[in-house]
Amino acid sequence: MFDNFMFNVQYGINHVLDIKAYDHVLFLIVLTVPYMFKDWKRVFLLVSMFTLGHTLSLVLAVYGIISVQASMVEFLIPITILVVALFNVFTSGKGAQKEKVGILFLSTLFFGLIHGLGFAREFKMLLSDSDSKLVLLLEFALGIELAQIIIVFAVLLLGYIMQTVFRFNKRDWIMVISAIVVGLVIPMILNSPFLG
């Protein structure tokens, strides 16, 4: 039983940290980059909203309540990353991440829903008839949350080092990282089968 629990949690961690599917990491980077360690509560809540959305869409897909064309989801995932990255570029240094809390939280929940749909098909293949789907989903969600916290901590630490040790301006830091992510996701969007 404990082995199953650890396997499912590890699977959630691997899902986020998978180098071949780095879209999840890119989303977390652009979500976190505007913040500092002192904002950890807000960042933790944002990440938890993303996990909630991700888990909710998996539940809906696994129980057959919703079904979305895979190519459309694969197209929407980099779009969500692009939206957050561009939001950062146009609002860096303006404190928008602190003001529009409701919009940011709701959009993060929505992005989580889309990202979860992208993984639903693979997740369904993991399930056997004997599995308790809900328990499996919760264990998997725990793994996702742990991996996200690791990435968020790494982004916050890197931001801290760049801004304190290397005296990188906060606005410039947000702009540079977000612009790099924009450059990475545009080819993902253009190469999407949905556009083909």
Coordinates of C-alpha atoms in Angstrom, one line a residue:
M1 CA 0.0 0.0 0.0
F2 CA 2.8 2.4 1.0
D3 CA 4.7 1.4 -2.2
N4 CA 1.6 2.3 -4.3
F5 CA 1.4 5.6 -2.5
M6 CA 5.0 6.4 -3.1
F7 CA 4.8 5.3 -6.7
N8 CA 1.8 7.7 -7.4
V9 CA 3.4 10.6 -5.6
Q10 CA 6.7 10.0 -7.5
Y11 CA 4.7 9.8 -10.7
G12 CA 3.3 13.2 -10.0
I13 CA 6.7 14.6 -9.2
N14 CA 8.1 13.1 -12.5
H15 CA 5.2 14.5 -14.4
V16 CA 6.2 18.1 -13.5
L17 CA 10.0 17.6 -13.7
D18 CA 10.0 15.6 -17.0
I19 CA 12.6 17.3 -19.1
K20 CA 10.8 16.2 -22.3
A21 CA 7.6 17.9 -21.3
Y22 CA 9.0 21.1 -19.9
D23 CA 5.8 23.2 -20.5
H24 CA 4.7 22.7 -16.9
V25 CA 8.1 24.0 -15.7
L26 CA 7.9 27.0 -18.1
F27 CA 4.5 27.9 -16.7
L28 CA 5.7 27.8 -13.2
I29 CA 8.7 29.9 -14.1
V30 CA 6.6 32.7 -15.5
L31 CA 4.1 32.4 -12.7
T32 CA 6.8 32.8 -10.0
V33 CA 9.4 35.1 -11.6
P34 CA 7.7 38.4 -10.5
Y35 CA 7.8 37.4 -6.8
M36 CA 10.4 37.3 -4.0
F37 CA 10.7 35.1 -1.0
K38 CA 8.7 37.5 1.1
D39 CA 5.7 36.8 -1.2
W40 CA 5.9 33.0 -0.6
K41 CA 2.3 32.8 0.7
R42 CA 0.9 34.3 -2.4
V43 CA 3.1 32.1 -4.6
F44 CA 2.1 29.0 -2.7
L45 CA -1.6 29.9 -3.1
L46 CA -1.1 30.5 -6.8
V47 CA 0.7 27.1 -7.2
S48 CA -2.0 25.4 -5.2
M49 CA -4.7 27.0 -7.4
F50 CA -2.9 25.5 -10.4
T51 CA -2.8 22.1 -8.7
L52 CA -6.5 22.3 -7.9
G53 CA -7.4 23.1 -11.5
H54 CA -5.0 20.4 -12.8
T55 CA -6.6 17.8 -10.4
L56 CA -10.2 18.9 -11.1
S57 CA -9.8 18.5 -14.9
L58 CA -8.2 15.0 -14.4
V59 CA -11.1 14.0 -12.2
L60 CA -13.6 15.2 -14.8
A61 CA -11.7 13.5 -17.6
V62 CA -11.1 10.2 -15.7
Y63 CA -14.8 9.9 -14.8
G64 CA -15.8 10.6 -18.4
I65 CA -17.5 13.9 -17.6
I66 CA -15.5 15.9 -20.2
S67 CA -13.5 15.0 -23.2
V68 CA -11.5 17.5 -25.2
Q69 CA -9.6 16.9 -28.4
A70 CA -5.9 16.3 -27.5
S71 CA -4.5 18.5 -30.3
M72 CA -6.6 21.5 -29.1
V73 CA -5.3 21.0 -25.5
E74 CA -1.7 20.7 -26.8
F75 CA -2.2 24.0 -28.6
L76 CA -3.8 25.8 -25.6
I77 CA -1.1 24.8 -23.1
P78 CA 1.7 26.9 -24.7
I79 CA -0.9 29.7 -25.2
T80 CA -1.5 29.8 -21.4
I81 CA 2.2 30.1 -20.9
L82 CA 2.5 32.8 -23.5
V83 CA -0.3 34.8 -21.9
V84 CA 1.3 34.8 -18.4
A85 CA 4.8 35.6 -19.9
L86 CA 3.4 38.5 -21.9
F87 CA 1.4 39.7 -18.8
N88 CA 4.8 39.8 -17.0
V89 CA 6.5 41.7 -19.8
F90 CA 3.8 44.4 -19.9
T91 CA 3.3 44.7 -16.2
S92 CA 6.8 44.2 -14.7
G93 CA 7.7 46.9 -12.3
K94 CA 4.1 48.1 -12.1
G95 CA 3.0 45.9 -9.1
A96 CA 0.2 44.3 -11.1
Q97 CA 0.9 40.9 -9.5
K98 CA -0.1 42.4 -6.2
E99 CA -3.2 44.3 -7.3
K100 CA -5.2 41.9 -9.5
V101 CA -5.2 39.0 -7.1
G102 CA -8.6 37.7 -8.1
I103 CA -7.9 37.7 -11.8
L104 CA -4.5 36.1 -11.3
F105 CA -5.9 33.4 -9.1
L106 CA -8.8 32.6 -11.4
S107 CA -6.6 32.6 -14.5
T108 CA -4.1 30.3 -12.7
L109 CA -7.0 27.9 -11.8
F110 CA -8.2 28.0 -15.5
F111 CA -4.6 27.3 -16.7
G112 CA -4.4 24.4 -14.3
L113 CA -7.6 23.0 -15.8
I114 CA -6.2 23.1 -19.3
H115 CA -2.8 21.6 -18.3
G116 CA -4.7 18.8 -16.5
L117 CA -6.7 18.0 -19.6
G118 CA -3.4 17.6 -21.5
F119 CA -2.3 14.8 -19.2
A120 CA -5.7 13.1 -18.8
R121 CA -5.2 10.6 -21.6
E122 CA -1.9 9.4 -20.3
F123 CA -3.3 9.2 -16.7
K124 CA -6.2 7.1 -17.8
M125 CA -3.8 4.5 -19.2
L126 CA -2.3 4.2 -15.7
L127 CA -5.5 3.2 -14.1
S128 CA -6.7 -0.4 -13.7
D129 CA -10.2 -1.4 -12.9
S130 CA -9.1 -2.3 -9.3
D131 CA -7.7 1.1 -8.6
S132 CA -9.5 3.7 -6.5
K133 CA -9.4 6.5 -9.0
L134 CA -9.9 9.3 -6.4
V135 CA -7.1 8.1 -4.1
L136 CA -4.8 7.7 -7.1
L137 CA -5.6 11.2 -8.2
L138 CA -5.0 12.7 -4.8
E139 CA -1.7 10.9 -4.4
F140 CA -0.7 12.1 -7.9
A141 CA -1.8 15.7 -7.0
L142 CA 0.4 15.6 -3.9
G143 CA 3.4 14.7 -6.1
I144 CA 2.6 17.5 -8.5
E145 CA 2.4 20.0 -5.6
L146 CA 5.7 18.8 -4.1
A147 CA 7.5 19.1 -7.5
Q148 CA 5.9 22.6 -8.1
I149 CA 7.2 23.7 -4.7
I150 CA 10.7 22.6 -5.6
I151 CA 10.6 24.5 -8.9
V152 CA 9.1 27.6 -7.3
F153 CA 11.8 27.6 -4.6
A154 CA 14.5 27.3 -7.3
V155 CA 13.0 30.2 -9.2
L156 CA 12.7 32.4 -6.1
L157 CA 16.3 31.4 -5.0
L158 CA 17.7 32.2 -8.5
G159 CA 15.8 35.5 -8.5
Y160 CA 17.2 36.4 -5.1
I161 CA 20.8 35.6 -6.1
M162 CA 20.5 37.5 -9.4
Q163 CA 18.9 40.6 -7.7
T164 CA 21.1 40.7 -4.6
V165 CA 24.5 39.2 -5.5
F166 CA 24.5 40.3 -9.2
R167 CA 22.5 43.5 -8.6
F168 CA 20.1 42.6 -11.4
N169 CA 17.2 45.1 -11.5
K170 CA 13.9 43.3 -10.6
R171 CA 12.0 44.7 -13.6
D172 CA 14.8 43.6 -15.9
W173 CA 14.9 40.1 -14.3
I174 CA 11.2 39.6 -14.9
M175 CA 11.5 41.0 -18.5
V176 CA 14.5 38.8 -19.5
I177 CA 13.1 35.5 -18.0
S178 CA 9.6 36.1 -19.4
A179 CA 11.0 37.1 -22.9
I180 CA 13.1 33.8 -22.9
V181 CA 9.9 31.8 -22.1
V182 CA 8.1 33.7 -24.9
G183 CA 10.9 32.6 -27.3
L184 CA 10.5 29.0 -26.2
V185 CA 6.7 28.8 -26.4
I186 CA 6.2 30.5 -29.8
P187 CA 7.7 27.5 -31.7
M188 CA 5.5 25.1 -29.5
I189 CA 2.4 27.1 -30.7
L190 CA 3.5 27.3 -34.3
N191 CA 4.4 23.5 -34.5
S192 CA 1.1 22.5 -32.8
P193 CA -0.8 19.8 -34.8
F194 CA -4.0 21.8 -34.1
L195 CA -2.7 24.5 -36.5
G196 CA -1.6 21.9 -39.1

